[in-house]
XYZ file of C-alpha atoms in Angstrom:
197
model
C -36.616 30.721 42.019
C -34.142 32.729 39.890
C -31.271 31.081 41.779
C -32.670 27.632 40.905
C -32.829 28.517 37.198
C -29.231 29.765 37.299
C -28.062 26.566 39.018
C -29.988 24.474 36.515
C -28.492 26.444 33.592
C -24.949 26.024 34.937
C -25.598 22.295 35.446
C -26.940 21.868 31.883
C -23.982 23.749 30.381
C -21.580 21.550 32.359
C -23.348 18.383 31.148
C -23.173 19.607 27.531
C -19.444 20.378 27.815
C -18.688 16.966 29.318
C -20.713 15.356 26.513
C -18.813 17.300 23.831
C -15.452 16.389 25.353
C -16.405 12.719 25.499
C -17.484 12.718 21.844
C -14.261 14.400 20.818
C -12.158 11.787 22.622
C -14.029 8.907 21.038
C -13.493 10.259 17.539
C -9.813 10.907 18.236
C -9.278 7.356 19.466
C -11.013 5.870 16.441
C -8.750 7.797 14.062
C -5.627 6.983 16.075
C -6.173 3.218 16.133
C -5.716 2.607 12.403
C -5.011 -0.854 11.065
C -5.343 -3.427 13.841
C -4.316 -6.758 12.319
C -1.105 -8.533 13.313
C 1.516 -7.980 10.599
C 4.842 -9.314 9.350
C 7.365 -6.525 8.711
C 9.989 -6.806 5.978
C 13.020 -4.588 5.365
C 15.226 -4.464 2.290
C 18.347 -2.414 1.552
C 18.637 -0.692 -1.800
C 21.678 1.533 -2.414
C 21.582 4.175 0.353
C 18.077 3.400 1.576
C 16.296 0.860 3.732
C 12.841 0.095 2.361
C 10.300 -1.523 4.645
C 6.674 -2.621 4.483
C 4.216 -4.719 6.434
C 1.612 -7.280 5.444
C -1.119 -8.943 7.505
C -0.041 -12.343 8.879
C -3.489 -13.775 8.228
C -2.981 -13.368 4.457
C -0.526 -16.275 4.690
C 2.400 -14.940 2.611
C 5.902 -16.350 3.145
C 9.175 -15.143 1.649
C 10.019 -17.237 -1.402
C 13.063 -15.507 -2.899
C 15.014 -12.341 -2.267
C 17.904 -10.542 -3.939
C 19.238 -6.989 -4.249
C 16.315 -5.758 -6.340
C 13.477 -8.237 -5.834
C 11.515 -9.897 -3.048
C 8.849 -12.531 -3.677
C 6.124 -13.464 -1.210
C 4.149 -16.599 -1.912
C 0.906 -18.053 -0.603
C 0.898 -21.725 -1.578
C -2.579 -22.328 -0.168
C -4.342 -19.987 -2.596
C -1.692 -20.118 -5.362
C -0.836 -16.401 -5.382
C 2.439 -14.497 -5.531
C 3.459 -10.928 -4.698
C 6.627 -9.777 -6.449
C 8.221 -6.551 -5.189
C 10.915 -4.946 -7.350
C 12.919 -2.020 -5.932
C 14.218 0.850 -8.065
C 16.585 3.773 -7.544
C 16.146 5.618 -10.812
C 15.779 9.019 -12.404
C 12.272 10.285 -11.614
C 11.522 10.632 -15.346
C 12.649 7.096 -16.199
C 10.121 4.790 -17.851
C 10.965 2.304 -15.100
C 9.359 4.664 -12.598
C 6.784 6.559 -14.657
C 4.530 4.509 -16.901
C 1.751 5.528 -19.245
C -1.020 3.443 -20.797
C 0.644 3.313 -24.220
C 3.631 1.488 -22.713
C 1.516 -1.641 -22.215
C 0.551 -3.955 -25.032
C -2.092 -6.560 -25.641
C -3.534 -8.288 -22.607
C -3.271 -5.217 -20.343
C -6.299 -3.138 -19.358
C -7.729 -0.470 -17.054
C -4.511 1.554 -16.737
C -4.810 4.452 -14.295
C -2.676 6.911 -12.347
C -3.253 6.352 -8.639
C -2.493 7.729 -5.189
C -2.155 5.291 -2.296
C -1.517 6.925 1.057
C 1.261 9.447 0.396
C 2.473 7.794 -2.792
C 1.672 8.476 -6.428
C 1.991 5.848 -9.096
C 0.127 3.725 -11.608
C -1.972 0.574 -11.743
C -2.718 -1.798 -14.617
C -4.293 -5.259 -14.918
C -3.285 -8.153 -17.137
C -5.162 -11.171 -18.403
C -3.494 -14.329 -19.616
C -5.409 -15.271 -22.711
C -9.034 -14.864 -21.694
C -10.316 -11.310 -21.936
C -12.473 -11.537 -18.802
C -9.976 -13.437 -16.675
C -7.619 -11.044 -14.871
C -4.577 -12.831 -13.460
C -2.231 -10.000 -12.536
C -2.144 -6.454 -11.197
C 0.948 -4.266 -11.498
C 1.233 -1.256 -9.218
C 4.158 1.183 -9.295
C 4.686 3.661 -6.454
C 7.251 6.460 -6.027
C 8.390 6.415 -2.380
C 10.604 9.535 -2.191
C 10.819 13.064 -3.472
C 13.453 13.557 -6.208
C 16.987 14.137 -4.885
C 19.296 16.911 -6.123
C 20.226 14.553 -8.965
C 16.536 13.875 -9.683
C 16.756 10.295 -8.342
C 13.859 8.593 -6.549
C 13.239 5.311 -4.766
C 10.272 3.440 -6.161
C 8.696 -0.015 -6.147
C 6.879 -2.162 -8.659
C 4.450 -4.560 -6.960
C 3.023 -7.383 -9.055
C 0.193 -9.436 -7.594
C -0.366 -12.688 -9.526
C -2.800 -15.511 -9.111
C -1.944 -18.944 -10.491
C -3.967 -20.885 -12.986
C -5.323 -23.094 -10.182
C -6.658 -20.060 -8.293
C -10.089 -19.607 -9.841
C -12.082 -18.297 -6.863
C -10.065 -15.147 -6.224
C -11.045 -11.895 -7.972
C -7.791 -9.952 -8.536
C -9.510 -6.546 -8.781
C -11.375 -7.125 -5.515
C -8.258 -8.347 -3.733
C -6.028 -5.408 -4.718
C -8.746 -2.974 -3.574
C -9.162 -4.745 -0.208
C -8.266 -3.045 3.082
C -5.444 -5.549 3.691
C -3.767 -5.003 0.323
C -4.206 -1.225 0.521
C -2.595 -1.249 3.976
C 0.321 -3.303 2.608
C 0.869 -0.812 -0.240
C 0.542 2.296 1.920
C 2.932 0.852 4.552
C 6.013 1.121 2.290
C 8.671 3.438 3.747
C 12.096 4.377 2.413
C 14.578 5.549 5.060
C 17.638 7.220 3.561
C 21.039 6.403 5.072
C 22.099 10.033 5.564
C 18.798 10.967 7.206
C 17.055 9.568 10.262
C 13.699 10.647 8.946
C 11.488 8.382 6.889
C 10.447 9.680 3.512
C 7.056 11.241 2.825
């Protein structure tokens, strides 16, 4: 009888351990999967860095214009535009670091933010009507300051056109897709194989 209890105890302990291991694997896989949508990846060279990001294909953005400092992505179907401006500036520059008092009339809800590994700021802008937000500006610092206190940073403006009445700018910029786009920015320095942050 005692032998049966021992066998049963060993069996129960084994079942519990297998169960715990299985739960642990499931949780690990869920965390490892991350963002699952198909994306377009863009890369842009700025001074001694290559800056890249990705954006979900299903959002429908196509490259409109591109130069040394700026890339524009446009969605003609919903009349929206994403403008990305690249900076290589002193970390204390007003181009990189903005405060609420920098913005004038028409801007609202300024806040300092953290998206993924990046710190920055966010502000909204209306175009004439106080309750009608048409633009969101987000600035993110992508690298730690160099020996000369220089950083790579981006300004990302999301704008909806006057014909785009259905879209709520605040909702869109807080969506999983837009947050993934913002957190996917990477700056790879020429003299280093490692990506920043």
